[in-house]
Short mmCIF file of C-alpha atoms in Angstrom, two decimals:
data_model
loop_
_atom_site.label_atom_id
_atom_site.label_comp_id
_atom_site.label_asym_id
_atom_site.label_seq_id
_atom_site.Cartn_x
_atom_site.Cartn_y
_atom_site.Cartn_z
CA UNK A 1 -20.35 -0.26 2.62
CA UNK A 2 -20.33 3.52 2.83
CA UNK A 3 -18.22 3.35 5.89
CA UNK A 4 -15.63 1.17 4.17
CA UNK A 5 -15.39 3.59 1.27
CA UNK A 6 -15.08 6.60 3.72
CA UNK A 7 -12.47 4.96 5.83
CA UNK A 8 -10.43 3.99 2.87
CA UNK A 9 -10.59 7.57 1.24
CA UNK A 10 -9.41 8.94 4.70
CA UNK A 11 -6.16 6.93 4.54
CA UNK A 12 -6.96 3.63 6.25
CA UNK A 13 -5.76 0.41 4.58
CA UNK A 14 -7.94 -2.38 3.46
CA UNK A 15 -6.28 -4.54 6.20
CA UNK A 16 -6.79 -1.88 8.90
CA UNK A 17 -10.48 -1.53 8.08
CA UNK A 18 -10.97 -5.35 8.03
CA UNK A 19 -9.33 -5.47 11.59
CA UNK A 20 -11.66 -2.62 12.72
CA UNK A 21 -14.80 -4.26 11.39
CA UNK A 22 -13.87 -7.64 13.03
CA UNK A 23 -13.28 -5.88 16.38
CA UNK A 24 -16.61 -4.13 16.13
CA UNK A 25 -18.27 -7.67 15.25
CA UNK A 26 -19.73 -6.41 12.05
CA UNK A 27 -20.97 -9.29 10.01
CA UNK A 28 -18.85 -10.06 7.03
CA UNK A 29 -20.38 -11.27 3.55
CA UNK A 30 -21.19 -14.85 3.36
CA UNK A 31 -18.24 -16.96 2.22
CA UNK A 32 -20.44 -19.23 0.08
CA UNK A 33 -24.24 -20.01 -0.30
CA UNK A 34 -25.58 -21.83 2.70
CA UNK A 35 -22.72 -20.87 4.94
CA UNK A 36 -22.80 -18.38 7.77
CA UNK A 37 -21.03 -15.05 7.59
CA UNK A 38 -17.35 -15.35 8.57
CA UNK A 39 -14.81 -12.58 9.45
CA UNK A 40 -13.63 -9.81 7.27
CA UNK A 41 -10.28 -9.98 5.41
CA UNK A 42 -8.39 -7.37 3.42
CA UNK A 43 -9.03 -9.17 0.08
CA UNK A 44 -12.81 -9.05 0.70
CA UNK A 45 -12.44 -5.13 0.72
CA UNK A 46 -9.52 -4.57 -1.87
CA UNK A 47 -10.22 -7.50 -4.20
CA UNK A 48 -8.84 -7.26 -7.78
CA UNK A 49 -9.36 -4.10 -9.68
CA UNK A 50 -9.02 -5.68 -13.18
CA UNK A 51 -11.77 -8.32 -12.35
CA UNK A 52 -13.97 -5.91 -10.53
CA UNK A 53 -13.93 -8.04 -7.39
CA UNK A 54 -13.92 -6.73 -3.83
CA UNK A 55 -16.06 -4.10 -2.16
CA UNK A 56 -13.97 -1.15 -3.31
CA UNK A 57 -14.24 -2.18 -6.96
CA UNK A 58 -17.95 -3.19 -7.02
CA UNK A 59 -19.53 -0.73 -9.53
CA UNK A 60 -22.98 -1.71 -8.33
CA UNK A 61 -22.36 0.79 -5.56
CA UNK A 62 -22.35 3.64 -8.05
CA UNK A 63 -25.37 2.30 -9.92
CA UNK A 64 -23.70 0.36 -12.67
CA UNK A 65 -24.04 -3.30 -13.17
CA UNK A 66 -21.33 -5.00 -15.34
CA UNK A 67 -21.88 -8.44 -16.83
CA UNK A 68 -19.53 -10.71 -18.86
CA UNK A 69 -16.43 -9.26 -17.44
CA UNK A 70 -14.84 -12.63 -17.23
CA UNK A 71 -15.34 -16.19 -18.55
CA UNK A 72 -14.39 -19.51 -17.09
CA UNK A 73 -12.46 -22.38 -18.67
CA UNK A 74 -11.72 -25.96 -17.31
CA UNK A 75 -8.11 -26.81 -16.82
CA UNK A 76 -7.72 -30.30 -18.56
CA UNK A 77 -4.94 -31.36 -16.14
CA UNK A 78 -6.88 -30.74 -12.96
CA UNK A 79 -10.45 -30.45 -14.01
CA UNK A 80 -10.82 -27.14 -12.13
CA UNK A 81 -12.39 -24.04 -13.52
CA UNK A 82 -10.18 -20.92 -14.03
CA UNK A 83 -11.24 -17.38 -14.59
CA UNK A 84 -10.14 -15.48 -17.69
CA UNK A 85 -10.81 -11.75 -18.25
CA UNK A 86 -12.89 -10.74 -21.24
CA UNK A 87 -11.85 -7.55 -23.21
CA UNK A 88 -13.87 -4.49 -22.22
CA UNK A 89 -15.69 -4.31 -25.62
CA UNK A 90 -17.38 -7.66 -24.57
CA UNK A 91 -18.67 -6.28 -21.22
CA UNK A 92 -22.42 -5.61 -20.91
CA UNK A 93 -23.02 -2.49 -18.81
CA UNK A 94 -26.42 -1.49 -17.37
CA UNK A 95 -27.24 1.56 -15.40
CA UNK A 96 -29.10 0.86 -12.12
CA UNK A 97 -29.19 4.31 -10.40
CA UNK A 98 -31.68 2.94 -7.78
CA UNK A 99 -28.84 0.68 -6.37
CA UNK A 100 -26.25 3.58 -5.94
CA UNK A 101 -24.98 4.20 -2.58
CA UNK A 102 -21.62 5.78 -3.27
CA UNK A 103 -21.12 9.30 -4.78
CA UNK A 104 -18.95 9.64 -7.92
CA UNK A 105 -16.40 11.94 -6.21
CA UNK A 106 -15.81 9.35 -3.42
CA UNK A 107 -15.48 6.57 -5.87
CA UNK A 108 -12.97 8.56 -7.84
CA UNK A 109 -11.04 9.32 -4.81
CA UNK A 110 -10.87 5.58 -3.84
CA UNK A 111 -9.66 4.76 -7.47
CA UNK A 112 -7.03 7.47 -7.23
CA UNK A 113 -5.61 6.02 -3.97
CA UNK A 114 -5.69 2.45 -5.48
CA UNK A 115 -3.77 3.64 -8.54
CA UNK A 116 -1.30 5.46 -6.50
CA UNK A 117 -0.57 2.24 -4.36
CA UNK A 118 -0.41 0.35 -7.76
CA UNK A 119 2.13 2.77 -9.26
CA UNK A 120 4.44 2.39 -6.15
CA UNK A 121 4.34 -1.24 -6.40
CA UNK A 122 5.02 -1.37 -10.07
CA UNK A 123 7.85 1.25 -9.77
CA UNK A 124 11.08 -0.26 -11.15
CA UNK A 125 13.47 1.65 -9.02
CA UNK A 126 12.16 0.42 -5.64
CA UNK A 127 13.82 -2.66 -4.23
CA UNK A 128 10.95 -3.15 -1.66
CA UNK A 129 7.90 -1.93 -3.59
CA UNK A 130 5.30 -3.56 -1.42
CA UNK A 131 6.85 -2.24 1.75
CA UNK A 132 6.95 1.31 0.08
CA UNK A 133 3.32 1.15 -0.56
CA UNK A 134 2.20 0.42 3.00
CA UNK A 135 0.88 3.26 5.10
CA UNK A 136 3.57 5.03 7.26
CA UNK A 137 3.79 3.78 10.95
CA UNK A 138 4.75 7.40 12.16
CA UNK A 139 3.83 10.89 11.07
CA UNK A 140 6.99 11.45 9.11
CA UNK A 141 8.20 7.91 8.16
CA UNK A 142 10.06 7.88 4.96
CA UNK A 143 10.37 11.70 4.79
CA UNK A 144 13.32 12.12 7.01
CA UNK A 145 16.80 12.54 5.22
CA UNK A 146 20.33 12.85 6.51
CA UNK A 147 21.89 16.34 5.88
CA UNK A 148 25.24 14.85 5.40
CA UNK A 149 24.72 12.00 2.95
CA UNK A 150 21.09 12.09 1.83
CA UNK A 151 20.18 8.74 3.23
CA UNK A 152 17.03 7.99 5.09
CA UNK A 153 16.75 8.74 8.83
CA UNK A 154 15.33 5.72 10.49
CA UNK A 155 14.38 4.50 13.94
CA UNK A 156 17.47 2.86 15.22
CA UNK A 157 15.54 2.02 18.54
CA UNK A 158 12.12 2.44 19.80
CA UNK A 159 12.32 6.29 20.35
CA UNK A 160 15.10 7.73 18.30
CA UNK A 161 16.02 8.40 14.59
CA UNK A 162 19.44 8.03 13.15
CA UNK A 163 21.22 8.02 9.70
CA UNK A 164 20.70 4.51 8.06
CA UNK A 165 23.95 4.79 6.00
CA UNK A 166 25.86 5.30 9.26
CA UNK A 167 24.14 2.64 11.16
CA UNK A 168 23.76 0.01 8.44
CA UNK A 169 26.62 0.68 6.11
CA UNK A 170 29.21 2.65 7.83
CA UNK A 171 29.43 4.98 4.86
CA UNK A 172 28.30 8.21 6.67
CA UNK A 173 30.00 9.93 9.69
CA UNK A 174 26.68 11.14 11.08
CA UNK A 175 26.14 9.23 14.26
CA UNK A 176 23.83 11.87 15.84
CA UNK A 177 20.29 10.75 17.26
CA UNK A 178 17.03 12.65 17.72
CA UNK A 179 13.88 11.62 19.40
CA UNK A 180 10.94 10.96 17.25
CA UNK A 181 8.67 13.16 19.46
CA UNK A 182 11.15 15.95 19.08
CA UNK A 183 11.13 15.81 15.34
CA UNK A 184 7.39 15.62 15.12
CA UNK A 185 6.94 18.49 17.57
CA UNK A 186 9.42 20.85 16.06
CA UNK A 187 8.20 20.31 12.42
CA UNK A 188 4.53 20.70 13.40
CA UNK A 189 5.23 23.88 15.40
CA UNK A 190 7.60 25.41 12.87
CA UNK A 191 5.13 24.50 10.02
CA UNK A 192 2.31 26.23 11.78
CA UNK A 193 4.49 29.27 12.43
CA UNK A 194 5.65 29.73 8.86
CA UNK A 195 2.13 28.91 7.51
CA UNK A 196 0.64 31.65 9.42
CA UNK A 197 3.02 34.38 8.34
CA UNK A 198 1.06 37.24 6.74
CA UNK A 199 2.86 37.09 3.54
CA UNK A 200 2.17 33.52 2.95
CA UNK A 201 -1.51 33.95 3.83
CA UNK A 202 -1.64 36.68 1.18
CA UNK A 203 0.04 34.47 -1.41
CA UNK A 204 -2.52 31.68 -0.50
CA UNK A 205 -5.56 33.99 -1.08
CA UNK A 206 -4.06 35.31 -4.34
CA UNK A 207 -3.24 31.85 -5.61
CA UNK A 208 -6.74 30.65 -4.60
CA UNK A 209 -8.39 33.60 -6.45
CA UNK A 210 -6.39 32.97 -9.70
CA UNK A 211 -7.35 29.12 -9.65
CA UNK A 212 -10.89 30.01 -8.98
CA UNK A 213 -11.01 32.28 -11.93
CA UNK A 214 -9.53 29.64 -14.29
CA UNK A 215 -12.01 27.11 -13.17
CA UNK A 216 -14.86 29.47 -13.83
CA UNK A 217 -13.36 30.51 -17.37
CA UNK A 218 -13.20 26.78 -18.07
CA UNK A 219 -16.84 26.22 -17.08
CA UNK A 220 -17.90 29.21 -19.11
CA UNK A 221 -16.16 28.02 -22.20
CA UNK A 222 -17.55 24.46 -21.93
CA UNK A 223 -21.12 25.83 -21.57
CA UNK A 224 -20.65 28.16 -24.68
CA UNK A 225 -19.31 25.30 -26.69
CA UNK A 226 -22.24 23.04 -25.83
CA UNK A 227 -24.75 25.77 -26.55
CA UNK A 228 -23.19 26.51 -29.94
CA UNK A 229 -23.23 22.82 -30.82
CA UNK A 230 -26.84 22.49 -29.76
CA UNK A 231 -27.65 25.37 -32.20
CA UNK A 232 -25.89 23.61 -35.03
CA UNK A 233 -27.84 20.34 -34.28
CA UNK A 234 -31.22 22.27 -34.25
CA UNK A 235 -30.36 23.71 -37.61
CA UNK A 236 -29.36 20.41 -39.20
CA UNK A 237 -32.53 18.64 -37.75
CA UNK A 238 -34.70 21.58 -39.37
CA UNK A 239 -32.91 21.08 -42.64
CA UNK A 240 -33.57 17.29 -42.59
CA UNK A 241 -37.28 17.82 -41.71
CA UNK A 242 -37.65 20.20 -44.68
CA UNK A 243 -35.86 17.72 -46.98
CA UNK A 244 -38.30 15.04 -45.85
CA UNK A 245 -41.34 17.26 -46.28
CA UNK A 246 -40.24 17.93 -49.92
CA UNK A 247 -40.18 14.31 -50.51
CA UNK A 248 -36.39 13.73 -50.32
CA UNK A 249 -36.22 10.79 -47.93
CA UNK A 250 -33.97 7.74 -47.76
CA UNK A 251 -32.87 5.44 -44.88
CA UNK A 252 -29.60 7.26 -44.11
CA UNK A 253 -31.57 10.40 -43.39
CA UNK A 254 -33.48 8.57 -40.65
CA UNK A 255 -30.12 7.24 -39.26
CA UNK A 256 -28.80 10.73 -39.20
CA UNK A 257 -31.95 12.19 -37.58
CA UNK A 258 -31.67 9.48 -34.88
CA UNK A 259 -28.00 10.32 -34.13
CA UNK A 260 -28.79 14.12 -34.01
CA UNK A 261 -31.58 13.57 -31.55
CA UNK A 262 -29.47 11.57 -29.26
CA UNK A 263 -26.65 14.03 -29.42
CA UNK A 264 -29.05 16.78 -28.59
CA UNK A 265 -30.56 14.99 -25.51
CA UNK A 266 -26.97 14.26 -24.40
CA UNK A 267 -26.01 17.99 -24.71
CA UNK A 268 -29.19 19.22 -22.98
CA UNK A 269 -28.58 16.81 -20.12
CA UNK A 270 -25.02 18.03 -19.82
CA UNK A 271 -26.09 21.70 -19.83
CA UNK A 272 -28.84 20.97 -17.19
CA UNK A 273 -26.19 19.58 -14.82
CA UNK A 274 -23.77 22.56 -15.29
CA UNK A 275 -24.00 25.25 -12.55
CA UNK A 276 -25.42 28.52 -13.63
CA UNK A 277 -22.66 31.07 -14.54
CA UNK A 278 -21.73 33.21 -11.52
CA UNK A 279 -19.43 36.12 -11.12
CA UNK A 280 -16.23 35.36 -9.18
CA UNK A 281 -17.09 36.14 -5.58
CA UNK A 282 -14.50 35.40 -2.92
CA UNK A 283 -15.57 34.15 0.41
CA UNK A 284 -14.97 37.03 2.84
CA UNK A 285 -13.44 34.66 5.37
CA UNK A 286 -10.93 32.88 3.12
CA UNK A 287 -7.89 34.06 5.09
CA UNK A 288 -9.56 33.23 8.40
CA UNK A 289 -10.59 29.64 7.12
CA UNK A 290 -7.04 29.14 6.04
CA UNK A 291 -5.76 30.32 9.44
CA UNK A 292 -8.19 27.99 11.18
CA UNK A 293 -7.13 24.93 9.37
CA UNK A 294 -3.50 25.58 10.10
CA UNK A 295 -4.25 26.14 14.02
CA UNK A 296 -6.31 22.95 14.05
CA UNK A 297 -3.58 20.83 12.63
CA UNK A 298 -2.27 19.30 15.81
CA UNK A 299 -5.83 18.61 16.97
CA UNK A 300 -6.73 16.82 13.72
CA UNK A 301 -3.57 14.63 14.03
CA UNK A 302 -4.55 13.70 17.80
CA UNK A 303 -8.19 12.83 16.99
CA UNK A 304 -8.66 9.11 16.30
CA UNK A 305 -11.42 9.63 13.71
CA UNK A 306 -9.40 12.29 11.63
CA UNK A 307 -5.91 11.16 12.25
CA UNK A 308 -5.46 8.97 9.16
CA UNK A 309 -6.75 11.59 6.79
CA UNK A 310 -4.91 14.44 8.51
CA UNK A 311 -1.66 12.36 8.29
CA UNK A 312 -2.09 11.77 4.64
CA UNK A 313 -2.82 15.48 4.01
CA UNK A 314 -0.03 16.62 6.00
CA UNK A 315 2.54 14.26 4.37
CA UNK A 316 1.18 15.70 1.06
CA UNK A 317 2.41 19.02 2.05
CA UNK A 318 5.92 17.78 2.79
CA UNK A 319 8.51 16.74 0.19
CA UNK A 320 11.30 15.86 2.63
CA UNK A 321 12.62 16.78 5.89
CA UNK A 322 16.31 17.05 6.19
CA UNK A 323 18.12 16.73 9.45
CA UNK A 324 21.54 18.41 9.83
CA UNK A 325 23.73 17.45 12.87
CA UNK A 326 24.76 20.63 14.69
CA UNK A 327 25.91 20.45 18.23
CA UNK A 328 24.72 23.78 19.09
CA UNK A 329 21.24 23.22 17.80
CA UNK A 330 18.26 22.06 19.73
CA UNK A 331 18.58 18.13 20.12
CA UNK A 332 21.73 18.33 18.16
CA UNK A 333 19.94 18.95 14.89
CA UNK A 334 18.91 21.77 12.52
CA UNK A 335 15.68 20.71 10.77
CA UNK A 336 15.02 21.84 7.21
CA UNK A 337 11.67 21.19 5.55
CA UNK A 338 10.88 21.19 1.86
CA UNK A 339 7.31 21.00 0.72
CA UNK A 340 4.17 22.33 -1.08
CA UNK A 341 1.46 24.35 0.72
CA UNK A 342 -1.56 23.84 -1.61
CA UNK A 343 -3.41 21.14 0.29
CA UNK A 344 -3.76 22.90 3.69
CA UNK A 345 -7.44 23.54 3.54
CA UNK A 346 -7.92 19.85 3.07
CA UNK A 347 -7.47 19.44 6.90
CA UNK A 348 -10.64 19.46 8.48
CA UNK A 349 -13.61 17.33 9.87
CA UNK A 350 -16.01 17.58 7.06
CA UNK A 351 -18.28 20.10 8.73
CA UNK A 352 -20.09 22.97 6.96
CA UNK A 353 -17.28 25.59 7.31
CA UNK A 354 -16.03 24.80 3.80
CA UNK A 355 -18.41 26.67 1.31
CA UNK A 356 -18.30 25.46 -2.36
CA UNK A 357 -17.27 27.02 -5.59
CA UNK A 358 -20.24 28.52 -7.39
CA UNK A 359 -21.79 29.74 -4.25
CA UNK A 360 -19.12 32.22 -3.59
CA UNK A 361 -17.22 29.84 -1.37
CA UNK A 362 -14.11 27.74 -1.03
CA UNK A 363 -13.58 24.67 -3.22
CA UNK A 364 -11.33 22.18 -1.34
CA UNK A 365 -10.62 20.21 -4.50
CA UNK A 366 -9.43 23.49 -6.17
CA UNK A 367 -7.19 24.34 -3.28
CA UNK A 368 -5.60 20.83 -3.13
CA UNK A 369 -4.45 21.61 -6.82
CA UNK A 370 -3.16 25.07 -6.16
CA UNK A 371 0.45 25.37 -7.30
CA UNK A 372 2.65 27.01 -4.69
CA UNK A 373 6.20 26.93 -5.32
CA UNK A 374 7.91 24.59 -3.23
CA UNK A 375 8.87 26.17 0.21
CA UNK A 376 11.91 25.49 2.33
CA UNK A 377 11.93 26.24 6.20
CA UNK A 378 14.66 25.98 8.59
CA UNK A 379 13.28 24.90 11.89
#
């Protein structure tokens, strides 16, 4: 189960994961009581988010058992049972931490990916929403635009891209073609060259430092607020005890005491899980880590285990790639790239070269949210 969550979070589709598991002859869950295990299907993995079905939606893997999520009624015309969802206030939720096998951060990442796919499918302005939600076939599928009319550049044969408006509608005069490998190589080489410019590295470090300070200020404020509230609760409990000792007791006082004690326990648990306040200490090799991630870009894309995740992160850097037909340019095109640079440290293989915030190190989550201005490169 952990493998399924890891592969989906790394950019693999539920369908691709099912194919991979079947190729490896991994036993699938039993189809029904008394039957032998069959083969994996994408629905076994993706299921239904609202009904909590499917491996990716099973809250038991994060130590939470949910009962009464749905009820069954009999269709009078067919006699068959039909499931109907119950409102959330009727659910019965039980914490079972001993059954947890998935950490919260990975669970949330999977939920975010599912929500992104769902948002694309529900989008009103997409004529082929299900197609748009599919994983890209090639590295820059869907990102290439014609510099003459703004239409998509599509594969007009097995190896070359061309303007879709010129090919399919005849509304654009741009008939120039460019090989897919040429586009990918030039964008990757140009992207690496620009990302390694000293001014951009300095901007990255400065932006990272500011985001790190904001995160620590927010954590400090949250701790201070919780500590102040804890002091107020202690004072209120003391006043109630004094009143009860003086003979001023009634049922509402006990209810209030129980509520205060519950709130106090919750605040103490929250404070115990907060990291101790630390001064902002920047990792001395921050610029070097950034540089290594950029230099390893092509290697990550060429490695089977990291390709899906690397593709997803790289595409997250790029807003669009505009191809301008110019006879004098290499392959007859000038390439213009528009994008954001904040997620570059997300490229990697999960090794320990990524220290965490609070230990004087690097927070990849923070980097992914850093707000660089959109950049434009001519390649």
